[in-house]
Amino acid sequence: MQNKLPFSKYFVIGVMLFALFFGAGNLIFPASLGQQAGSNIWPAVAGFLVTGIGLPFLGILAMGVSGSRNLQELAGRVHPLYGIIFTALLYLTIGPFFAAPRTGAVAYDIGIAPFVGEGFGQIGLFVFTLIFFIVTMWFSLNPAKIVDNVGKILSPAIIVLLLVLLVMVFVKPIGAIEAPQASYSNGAFIKGFMEGYNTMDALASLVFGIIVINAIRSMGVTSARGILFTSAKSGIVAILFLGIIYVGIAYLGATTTGTFGLFDNGGPVLGKAASYYFGSLGTVMLSIVIILACLTTSIGLVTACGEYFHTLFPKVSYKKFVLLFSTVCFIIANFGLSNIINFSIPVLMFLYPLAVALMILTFLSKLFNHSRFVYTSAIVVTFLISIIDGFKTFCQLFKIDYFGWLAAVIDFYERALPLYNQGLGWVIPVLITIFITGFIARLGNLSGAGAKNKSEGTV
């Protein structure tokens, strides 16, 4: 058993983690943020980094701190049934229902569509996503090789291609940074903070954390302390790459508004910038980046989903789940990117607070003796707020009038909850709940049965 690894191992795991996190959405959102934020780019980017890399890093650490064997065990500290339901819903959300199909749709829209034209339309999307998810399935059927296949082959290509473009942006900016758009003229930090949610990486971190921990164990590190520190060091490698790329792409977006105009999303920003600096070669380079970024993310998601549901239903083989999820991803991807995004937003508004609340509880768990009473109370409060946010967002997106009781609850939340209109209405009530119930738990010495193995040995 060893507790330390050479830097090269940390680097490989960190690059693998970067690749699993990094998808096309991670290119589009900071580019759009840069265009919208203009001269307020730096506070906006700071907010984006908090949620775009800060929360995913905390998610990885939470899995290491918890000592849990998987997300279901960690979420099961609330209640065993909740552990199953929450984990299954999270896997389906970042897997075959939304995030994984989005990778194929985005890869086509940005990486392929500019070359084939609008005439191919649905046929082009069908053919591309068929190939895309066949490749995803092939890699996912070899999960033992995920570090080699993803960390050593695909990820460095993504990093190199992006850095070449971003170096040119700083050496020779496309244009001057202009005034911010209305949405970023005030409260740019909070706006950027909320924009970082769109990456979905905080949710994914609770899944990818297990992949990282398993990779660390396979390298001979098995003690709780060793796994935690190795996860932290590998996570730092991943978030440094993500942070550099986010800042660079946001700066790129901010310099393009005067020259290219304002776009609806970041895709055209990157495409035109690549063409500006490198001509047709630049467009090809961008397409390669997009497709590789999407493919690595898709592989990670399908692999994680297949492994989890195989443990939940062991009579169904891992290979059958991979085949099933790859097929579902292919079908949903053909509904188009806009439909996938629209239907995913209400689910994210519901799940995100629950995921972050679980991270907070994990870090504070020792302070309240790992009491299930505290876990359950905090998650119930989070649920009562986030479920309303999900319904509210759904109604807003699809222009549905709030029905009776929903309108009354939303009105009450808007008046009673600090930060509710900024999408953070759950934070203060949950922290207060943890404080009060934690005090009660320590006073009454309530411990969560099965909440945590308190031994300091192997996890």
Short mmCIF file of C-alpha atoms in Angstrom, two decimals:
data_model
loop_
_atom_site.label_atom_id
_atom_site.label_comp_id
_atom_site.label_asym_id
_atom_site.label_seq_id
_atom_site.Cartn_x
_atom_site.Cartn_y
_atom_site.Cartn_z
CA MET A 1 0.00 0.00 0.00
CA GLN A 2 1.29 3.48 -0.85
CA ASN A 3 -0.03 6.91 0.07
CA LYS A 4 1.94 9.04 -2.37
CA LEU A 5 2.25 8.98 -6.12
CA PRO A 6 4.76 10.68 -8.44
CA PHE A 7 3.62 13.95 -10.00
CA SER A 8 3.21 12.24 -13.39
CA LYS A 9 0.42 10.09 -11.93
CA TYR A 10 -1.36 13.10 -10.42
CA PHE A 11 -1.05 14.81 -13.77
CA VAL A 12 -2.51 11.87 -15.70
CA ILE A 13 -5.49 11.56 -13.35
CA GLY A 14 -6.00 15.34 -13.39
CA VAL A 15 -5.97 15.49 -17.18
CA MET A 16 -8.40 12.58 -17.28
CA LEU A 17 -10.69 14.47 -14.89
CA PHE A 18 -10.38 17.62 -16.99
CA ALA A 19 -11.44 15.67 -20.06
CA LEU A 20 -14.42 14.14 -18.29
CA PHE A 21 -15.62 17.57 -17.18
CA PHE A 22 -14.86 19.42 -20.38
CA GLY A 23 -17.57 19.45 -23.03
CA ALA A 24 -18.72 21.86 -25.69
CA GLY A 25 -20.88 23.74 -23.19
CA ASN A 26 -17.68 24.67 -21.37
CA LEU A 27 -16.59 26.46 -24.55
CA ILE A 28 -19.88 28.13 -25.35
CA PHE A 29 -20.89 29.59 -21.98
CA PRO A 30 -17.68 31.52 -21.13
CA ALA A 31 -17.53 32.89 -24.70
CA SER A 32 -21.08 34.16 -24.41
CA LEU A 33 -20.35 35.53 -20.94
CA GLY A 34 -17.40 37.51 -22.32
CA GLN A 35 -19.52 39.06 -25.05
CA GLN A 36 -22.33 39.97 -22.66
CA ALA A 37 -20.13 41.19 -19.79
CA GLY A 38 -17.86 43.44 -21.85
CA SER A 39 -15.89 45.77 -19.58
CA ASN A 40 -17.35 43.96 -16.55
CA ILE A 41 -15.71 40.74 -17.67
CA TRP A 42 -13.48 40.22 -14.62
CA PRO A 43 -16.15 40.20 -11.89
CA ALA A 44 -18.35 38.10 -14.20
CA VAL A 45 -15.53 35.60 -14.80
CA ALA A 46 -14.80 35.48 -11.07
CA GLY A 47 -18.42 34.48 -10.41
CA PHE A 48 -18.31 31.94 -13.22
CA LEU A 49 -15.16 30.36 -11.80
CA VAL A 50 -16.76 29.92 -8.37
CA THR A 51 -19.48 27.67 -9.77
CA GLY A 52 -17.71 26.51 -12.94
CA ILE A 53 -14.60 25.11 -11.22
CA GLY A 54 -15.08 25.76 -7.49
CA LEU A 55 -18.18 23.62 -6.97
CA PRO A 56 -16.89 20.71 -9.10
CA PHE A 57 -13.66 20.73 -7.09
CA LEU A 58 -15.66 20.67 -3.86
CA GLY A 59 -17.68 17.77 -5.26
CA ILE A 60 -14.52 15.76 -5.89
CA LEU A 61 -13.22 16.57 -2.41
CA ALA A 62 -16.59 15.73 -0.85
CA MET A 63 -16.42 12.23 -2.28
CA GLY A 64 -12.89 11.88 -0.91
CA VAL A 65 -13.78 13.27 2.52
CA SER A 66 -16.90 11.16 2.85
CA GLY A 67 -15.13 7.83 2.63
CA SER A 68 -18.21 6.58 0.79
CA ARG A 69 -17.86 3.87 -1.79
CA ASN A 70 -20.25 5.64 -4.15
CA LEU A 71 -22.73 8.51 -4.41
CA GLN A 72 -25.66 6.31 -3.36
CA GLU A 73 -23.95 5.52 -0.08
CA LEU A 74 -23.25 9.20 0.53
CA ALA A 75 -26.80 10.31 -0.33
CA GLY A 76 -28.07 7.38 1.75
CA ARG A 77 -26.99 9.27 4.86
CA VAL A 78 -30.28 11.12 4.41
CA HIS A 79 -32.23 7.85 4.01
CA PRO A 80 -31.41 4.66 2.07
CA LEU A 81 -34.38 5.15 -0.28
CA TYR A 82 -33.41 8.79 -0.87
CA GLY A 83 -29.90 7.61 -1.69
CA ILE A 84 -31.22 5.40 -4.49
CA ILE A 85 -33.72 7.92 -5.89
CA PHE A 86 -31.37 10.92 -5.81
CA THR A 87 -28.44 9.00 -7.27
CA ALA A 88 -30.51 7.43 -10.05
CA LEU A 89 -32.05 10.78 -10.97
CA LEU A 90 -28.66 12.50 -11.01
CA TYR A 91 -27.11 9.79 -13.18
CA LEU A 92 -30.01 9.92 -15.63
CA THR A 93 -29.82 13.72 -15.76
CA ILE A 94 -26.11 13.96 -16.52
CA GLY A 95 -26.33 10.78 -18.55
CA PRO A 96 -28.82 9.54 -21.13
CA PHE A 97 -31.63 12.06 -20.55
CA PHE A 98 -29.83 15.39 -20.97
CA ALA A 99 -26.07 15.92 -20.74
CA ALA A 100 -24.87 12.94 -22.76
CA PRO A 101 -27.29 13.51 -25.69
CA ARG A 102 -26.33 17.20 -25.57
CA THR A 103 -22.71 16.31 -26.29
CA GLY A 104 -23.68 14.71 -29.59
CA ALA A 105 -26.06 17.49 -30.60
CA VAL A 106 -23.55 20.26 -29.77
CA ALA A 107 -20.71 18.44 -31.51
CA TYR A 108 -22.80 18.31 -34.67
CA ASP A 109 -24.12 21.88 -34.52
CA ILE A 110 -20.70 23.46 -34.01
CA GLY A 111 -18.23 20.90 -35.31
CA ILE A 112 -19.99 19.47 -38.37
CA ALA A 113 -22.92 21.64 -39.49
CA PRO A 114 -20.71 24.53 -40.78
CA PHE A 115 -19.13 22.14 -43.27
CA VAL A 116 -22.23 20.33 -44.54
CA GLY A 117 -24.65 23.27 -44.68
CA GLU A 118 -28.29 23.49 -43.70
CA GLY A 119 -29.44 21.23 -46.53
CA PHE A 120 -28.46 18.08 -44.67
CA GLY A 121 -30.46 19.11 -41.61
CA GLN A 122 -31.92 16.17 -39.71
CA ILE A 123 -30.21 13.58 -41.91
CA GLY A 124 -26.79 15.00 -41.12
CA LEU A 125 -27.57 15.03 -37.39
CA PHE A 126 -28.83 11.43 -37.59
CA VAL A 127 -25.72 10.11 -39.34
CA PHE A 128 -23.26 12.03 -37.16
CA THR A 129 -24.87 11.12 -33.83
CA LEU A 130 -25.08 7.48 -34.90
CA ILE A 131 -21.31 7.40 -35.44
CA PHE A 132 -20.69 9.56 -32.36
CA PHE A 133 -22.52 7.27 -29.95
CA ILE A 134 -21.12 4.10 -31.53
CA VAL A 135 -17.64 5.46 -30.72
CA THR A 136 -18.88 6.41 -27.23
CA MET A 137 -20.17 2.87 -26.74
CA TRP A 138 -16.89 1.32 -27.89
CA PHE A 139 -14.78 3.32 -25.43
CA SER A 140 -17.31 2.82 -22.64
CA LEU A 141 -17.11 -0.95 -23.03
CA ASN A 142 -13.45 -0.72 -22.00
CA PRO A 143 -13.71 1.21 -18.69
CA ALA A 144 -10.51 -0.28 -17.28
CA LYS A 145 -8.58 1.66 -19.92
CA ILE A 146 -10.25 5.01 -19.22
CA VAL A 147 -7.08 6.65 -17.86
CA ASP A 148 -5.01 5.60 -20.87
CA ASN A 149 -7.65 6.23 -23.54
CA VAL A 150 -8.96 9.53 -22.23
CA GLY A 151 -6.17 10.97 -20.10
CA LYS A 152 -3.25 10.17 -22.38
CA ILE A 153 -4.71 10.43 -25.89
CA LEU A 154 -7.76 12.67 -26.22
CA SER A 155 -7.29 15.25 -23.44
CA PRO A 156 -3.84 16.57 -24.42
CA ALA A 157 -5.14 17.15 -27.95
CA ILE A 158 -7.98 19.28 -26.58
CA ILE A 159 -5.67 21.28 -24.32
CA VAL A 160 -3.06 21.94 -27.03
CA LEU A 161 -5.60 23.01 -29.64
CA LEU A 162 -7.32 25.40 -27.25
CA LEU A 163 -4.11 26.91 -25.92
CA VAL A 164 -2.90 27.68 -29.44
CA LEU A 165 -6.06 29.69 -30.10
CA LEU A 166 -6.01 31.44 -26.72
CA VAL A 167 -2.36 32.47 -27.02
CA MET A 168 -3.26 34.27 -30.23
CA VAL A 169 -6.16 36.01 -28.47
CA PHE A 170 -3.86 37.56 -25.86
CA VAL A 171 -1.03 38.33 -28.29
CA LYS A 172 -3.31 39.93 -30.89
CA PRO A 173 -6.81 40.74 -29.58
CA ILE A 174 -9.53 40.88 -32.22
CA GLY A 175 -10.86 44.21 -30.98
CA ALA A 176 -11.41 46.50 -28.00
CA ILE A 177 -13.57 45.46 -25.05
CA GLU A 178 -16.89 47.34 -25.15
CA ALA A 179 -19.54 48.30 -22.59
CA PRO A 180 -21.47 45.47 -20.93
CA GLN A 181 -24.95 44.43 -22.02
CA ALA A 182 -27.88 45.25 -19.75
CA SER A 183 -27.87 41.89 -17.95
CA TYR A 184 -24.25 42.44 -16.86
CA SER A 185 -24.31 46.18 -16.23
CA ASN A 186 -25.10 45.55 -12.55
CA GLY A 187 -24.39 42.48 -10.43
CA ALA A 188 -21.94 40.97 -12.93
CA PHE A 189 -20.48 38.64 -10.30
CA ILE A 190 -23.86 37.09 -9.42
CA LYS A 191 -24.78 36.81 -13.09
CA GLY A 192 -21.52 35.01 -13.83
CA PHE A 193 -22.02 32.86 -10.73
CA MET A 194 -25.40 31.65 -12.02
CA GLU A 195 -24.04 31.17 -15.55
CA GLY A 196 -21.54 28.66 -14.19
CA TYR A 197 -24.43 26.34 -13.30
CA ASN A 198 -24.98 25.70 -17.01
CA THR A 199 -21.82 23.59 -17.22
CA MET A 200 -23.53 20.94 -14.99
CA ASP A 201 -20.06 20.07 -13.67
CA ALA A 202 -21.00 20.30 -9.99
CA LEU A 203 -23.51 17.48 -10.53
CA ALA A 204 -21.03 15.51 -12.59
CA SER A 205 -18.33 15.87 -9.92
CA LEU A 206 -20.29 13.61 -7.56
CA VAL A 207 -20.16 10.95 -10.26
CA PHE A 208 -16.67 11.53 -11.62
CA GLY A 209 -15.31 11.58 -8.08
CA ILE A 210 -15.88 7.84 -7.91
CA ILE A 211 -14.04 7.31 -11.22
CA VAL A 212 -11.11 9.30 -9.87
CA ILE A 213 -11.08 7.43 -6.56
CA ASN A 214 -11.19 4.07 -8.36
CA ALA A 215 -8.31 5.17 -10.60
CA ILE A 216 -6.34 6.22 -7.51
CA ARG A 217 -7.00 2.88 -5.81
CA SER A 218 -5.84 1.04 -8.94
CA MET A 219 -2.49 2.82 -8.56
CA GLY A 220 -2.03 1.40 -5.07
CA VAL A 221 -3.32 4.25 -2.86
CA THR A 222 -5.94 2.77 -0.54
CA SER A 223 -5.85 4.70 2.76
CA ALA A 224 -8.54 7.33 3.40
CA ARG A 225 -5.94 10.07 3.86
CA GLY A 226 -4.02 9.03 0.75
CA ILE A 227 -7.13 8.97 -1.43
CA LEU A 228 -8.23 12.41 -0.17
CA PHE A 229 -4.89 14.09 -0.81
CA THR A 230 -4.42 12.40 -4.18
CA SER A 231 -7.94 13.47 -5.20
CA ALA A 232 -7.19 17.04 -4.14
CA LYS A 233 -3.90 17.22 -6.05
CA SER A 234 -5.39 15.65 -9.17
CA GLY A 235 -8.42 17.94 -8.88
CA ILE A 236 -6.15 20.99 -8.76
CA VAL A 237 -4.59 19.93 -12.07
CA ALA A 238 -8.03 19.63 -13.65
CA ILE A 239 -9.40 22.94 -12.36
CA LEU A 240 -6.24 24.83 -13.31
CA PHE A 241 -6.69 23.76 -16.93
CA LEU A 242 -10.41 24.55 -16.77
CA GLY A 243 -9.79 27.94 -15.17
CA ILE A 244 -7.17 28.98 -17.72
CA ILE A 245 -9.44 27.99 -20.58
CA TYR A 246 -12.50 29.70 -19.07
CA VAL A 247 -10.64 32.96 -18.55
CA GLY A 248 -9.11 32.82 -22.02
CA ILE A 249 -12.38 32.08 -23.79
CA ALA A 250 -14.24 34.75 -21.81
CA TYR A 251 -11.57 37.29 -22.76
CA LEU A 252 -11.86 36.16 -26.36
CA GLY A 253 -15.61 36.75 -26.27
CA ALA A 254 -15.15 40.22 -24.78
CA THR A 255 -12.83 41.27 -27.61
CA THR A 256 -15.13 40.12 -30.43
CA THR A 257 -18.31 42.13 -29.91
CA GLY A 258 -17.20 45.22 -31.84
CA THR A 259 -15.85 43.18 -34.78
CA PHE A 260 -18.33 40.31 -35.10
CA GLY A 261 -21.39 41.65 -33.28
CA LEU A 262 -23.37 40.06 -30.46
CA PHE A 263 -24.35 36.39 -30.82
CA ASP A 264 -27.03 34.32 -29.10
CA ASN A 265 -24.47 31.80 -27.83
CA GLY A 266 -20.75 31.21 -27.79
CA GLY A 267 -20.55 28.85 -30.75
CA PRO A 268 -20.25 31.49 -33.50
CA VAL A 269 -17.79 33.45 -31.34
CA LEU A 270 -15.31 30.59 -31.31
CA GLY A 271 -15.88 29.70 -34.94
CA LYS A 272 -15.32 33.23 -36.20
CA ALA A 273 -12.30 33.74 -33.95
CA ALA A 274 -10.68 30.55 -35.24
CA SER A 275 -11.36 31.63 -38.81
CA TYR A 276 -10.05 35.15 -38.06
CA TYR A 277 -6.70 33.90 -36.81
CA PHE A 278 -6.16 30.76 -38.87
CA GLY A 279 -8.58 30.84 -41.82
CA SER A 280 -10.15 27.56 -42.89
CA LEU A 281 -7.54 25.72 -40.85
CA GLY A 282 -8.90 27.49 -37.80
CA THR A 283 -12.42 26.26 -38.48
CA VAL A 284 -11.17 22.69 -38.83
CA MET A 285 -9.16 23.07 -35.62
CA LEU A 286 -12.22 24.27 -33.73
CA SER A 287 -14.29 21.36 -35.04
CA ILE A 288 -11.69 18.91 -33.78
CA VAL A 289 -11.71 20.58 -30.34
CA ILE A 290 -15.49 20.50 -30.12
CA ILE A 291 -15.85 16.88 -31.20
CA LEU A 292 -13.06 15.64 -28.92
CA ALA A 293 -14.38 17.61 -25.95
CA CYS A 294 -17.88 16.25 -26.46
CA LEU A 295 -16.68 12.71 -27.07
CA THR A 296 -14.57 12.51 -23.91
CA THR A 297 -17.46 13.83 -21.83
CA SER A 298 -19.89 11.42 -23.45
CA ILE A 299 -17.60 8.46 -22.72
CA GLY A 300 -17.29 9.46 -19.08
CA LEU A 301 -21.04 9.88 -18.63
CA VAL A 302 -22.06 6.63 -20.31
CA THR A 303 -19.35 4.72 -18.43
CA ALA A 304 -20.45 6.12 -15.07
CA CYS A 305 -24.14 5.47 -15.76
CA GLY A 306 -23.48 1.93 -16.93
CA GLU A 307 -21.44 1.11 -13.83
CA TYR A 308 -24.00 2.56 -11.45
CA PHE A 309 -27.09 0.91 -12.87
CA HIS A 310 -25.27 -2.40 -13.13
CA THR A 311 -24.67 -2.24 -9.36
CA LEU A 312 -28.34 -1.31 -8.86
CA PHE A 313 -29.57 -4.13 -11.11
CA PRO A 314 -26.72 -6.69 -11.11
CA LYS A 315 -28.68 -9.22 -13.16
CA VAL A 316 -28.39 -6.86 -16.13
CA SER A 317 -24.82 -6.77 -17.44
CA TYR A 318 -22.74 -3.60 -17.66
CA LYS A 319 -22.46 -4.07 -21.43
CA LYS A 320 -26.24 -4.15 -21.83
CA PHE A 321 -26.59 -0.90 -19.89
CA VAL A 322 -23.92 0.75 -22.04
CA LEU A 323 -25.76 -0.39 -25.16
CA LEU A 324 -29.08 0.85 -23.76
CA PHE A 325 -27.78 4.26 -22.66
CA SER A 326 -25.85 4.83 -25.88
CA THR A 327 -29.03 4.08 -27.84
CA VAL A 328 -31.13 6.42 -25.68
CA CYS A 329 -28.51 9.15 -26.07
CA PHE A 330 -28.61 8.74 -29.84
CA ILE A 331 -32.43 8.97 -29.93
CA ILE A 332 -32.67 12.02 -27.66
CA ALA A 333 -29.82 13.82 -29.43
CA ASN A 334 -31.91 13.79 -32.59
CA PHE A 335 -34.58 15.94 -30.93
CA GLY A 336 -32.13 18.82 -31.30
CA LEU A 337 -30.02 20.91 -28.96
CA SER A 338 -32.64 23.56 -28.13
CA ASN A 339 -35.20 21.01 -26.97
CA ILE A 340 -32.63 19.17 -24.84
CA ILE A 341 -31.52 22.38 -23.13
CA ASN A 342 -35.06 23.67 -22.52
CA PHE A 343 -36.22 20.49 -20.83
CA SER A 344 -33.03 20.15 -18.77
CA ILE A 345 -33.13 23.58 -17.09
CA PRO A 346 -36.07 22.92 -14.70
CA VAL A 347 -34.47 19.62 -13.65
CA LEU A 348 -31.17 21.38 -12.96
CA MET A 349 -32.91 24.03 -10.87
CA PHE A 350 -34.32 21.18 -8.78
CA LEU A 351 -31.19 19.01 -8.52
CA TYR A 352 -28.41 21.59 -8.14
CA PRO A 353 -29.39 22.80 -4.63
CA LEU A 354 -29.80 19.21 -3.44
CA ALA A 355 -26.34 18.30 -4.73
CA VAL A 356 -24.60 21.34 -3.23
CA ALA A 357 -26.44 20.91 0.09
CA LEU A 358 -25.15 17.32 0.22
CA MET A 359 -21.59 18.60 -0.34
CA ILE A 360 -21.97 21.11 2.51
CA LEU A 361 -23.33 18.43 4.82
CA THR A 362 -20.43 16.12 3.95
CA PHE A 363 -17.80 18.69 4.89
CA LEU A 364 -19.58 19.58 8.14
CA SER A 365 -20.56 16.02 9.02
CA LYS A 366 -18.06 15.49 11.84
CA LEU A 367 -19.30 18.62 13.62
CA PHE A 368 -22.72 17.08 14.16
CA ASN A 369 -21.53 13.49 14.67
CA HIS A 370 -22.75 12.42 11.22
CA SER A 371 -26.33 12.62 12.46
CA ARG A 372 -28.97 11.42 10.02
CA PHE A 373 -31.35 13.84 11.72
CA VAL A 374 -29.26 16.76 10.43
CA TYR A 375 -28.86 15.30 6.94
CA THR A 376 -32.59 14.65 6.61
CA SER A 377 -33.67 18.04 7.97
CA ALA A 378 -31.34 20.00 5.68
CA ILE A 379 -32.29 18.03 2.57
CA VAL A 380 -36.01 18.38 3.33
CA VAL A 381 -35.64 22.17 3.56
CA THR A 382 -33.61 22.21 0.34
CA PHE A 383 -36.20 20.04 -1.41
CA LEU A 384 -39.10 22.30 -0.40
CA ILE A 385 -37.39 25.26 -2.06
CA SER A 386 -35.73 23.59 -5.08
CA ILE A 387 -38.86 21.71 -6.18
CA ILE A 388 -40.70 25.05 -6.40
CA ASP A 389 -37.79 26.54 -8.36
CA GLY A 390 -38.06 23.63 -10.78
CA PHE A 391 -41.80 24.17 -11.33
CA LYS A 392 -41.30 27.94 -11.58
CA THR A 393 -38.59 27.59 -14.21
CA PHE A 394 -40.65 25.11 -16.20
CA CYS A 395 -43.61 27.50 -16.28
CA GLN A 396 -41.41 30.43 -17.30
CA LEU A 397 -39.67 28.52 -20.09
CA PHE A 398 -42.85 27.20 -21.61
CA LYS A 399 -44.93 30.32 -20.88
CA ILE A 400 -47.41 28.60 -18.56
CA ASP A 401 -49.27 30.66 -15.98
CA TYR A 402 -48.55 29.75 -12.37
CA PHE A 403 -51.45 27.72 -11.00
CA GLY A 404 -53.07 28.58 -7.63
CA TRP A 405 -50.90 27.11 -4.89
CA LEU A 406 -47.67 27.49 -6.89
CA ALA A 407 -48.23 31.23 -7.35
CA ALA A 408 -48.87 31.62 -3.61
CA VAL A 409 -45.72 29.68 -2.64
CA ILE A 410 -43.53 31.60 -5.11
CA ASP A 411 -44.88 34.90 -3.82
CA PHE A 412 -44.11 33.83 -0.25
CA TYR A 413 -40.58 32.71 -1.14
CA GLU A 414 -39.87 35.97 -2.97
CA ARG A 415 -40.87 37.96 0.11
CA ALA A 416 -39.37 35.72 2.80
CA LEU A 417 -36.17 34.19 1.39
CA PRO A 418 -32.99 36.26 0.93
CA LEU A 419 -31.36 35.82 -2.51
CA TYR A 420 -34.40 33.98 -3.85
CA ASN A 421 -34.59 36.08 -7.02
CA GLN A 422 -30.90 35.33 -7.62
CA GLY A 423 -31.62 31.59 -7.56
CA LEU A 424 -29.99 31.10 -4.15
CA GLY A 425 -33.01 31.27 -1.88
CA TRP A 426 -32.21 27.84 -0.41
CA VAL A 427 -28.75 28.72 0.94
CA ILE A 428 -29.52 30.66 4.14
CA PRO A 429 -32.46 28.45 5.24
CA VAL A 430 -30.32 25.33 4.79
CA LEU A 431 -27.36 26.79 6.72
CA ILE A 432 -29.70 27.81 9.55
CA THR A 433 -31.23 24.35 9.54
CA ILE A 434 -27.81 22.68 9.74
CA PHE A 435 -26.81 24.97 12.63
CA ILE A 436 -29.98 24.36 14.67
CA THR A 437 -30.31 20.63 14.03
CA GLY A 438 -26.55 20.15 14.42
CA PHE A 439 -26.72 21.77 17.85
CA ILE A 440 -29.65 19.53 18.79
CA ALA A 441 -27.82 16.46 17.48
CA ARG A 442 -24.71 17.19 19.53
CA LEU A 443 -26.81 17.97 22.57
CA GLY A 444 -28.78 14.76 22.25
CA ASN A 445 -25.85 12.72 20.90
CA LEU A 446 -27.96 11.64 17.92
CA SER A 447 -25.83 9.67 15.48
CA GLY A 448 -26.76 8.63 11.99
CA ALA A 449 -26.87 4.86 11.90
CA GLY A 450 -24.74 3.77 9.04
CA ALA A 451 -24.01 7.38 8.09
CA LYS A 452 -20.29 6.88 8.08
CA ASN A 453 -17.69 4.34 8.91
CA LYS A 454 -15.64 6.28 11.44
CA SER A 455 -12.57 4.14 11.14
CA GLU A 456 -9.49 5.82 9.76
CA GLY A 457 -8.39 2.81 7.76
CA THR A 458 -9.10 1.75 4.23
CA VAL A 459 -12.16 3.24 2.53
#
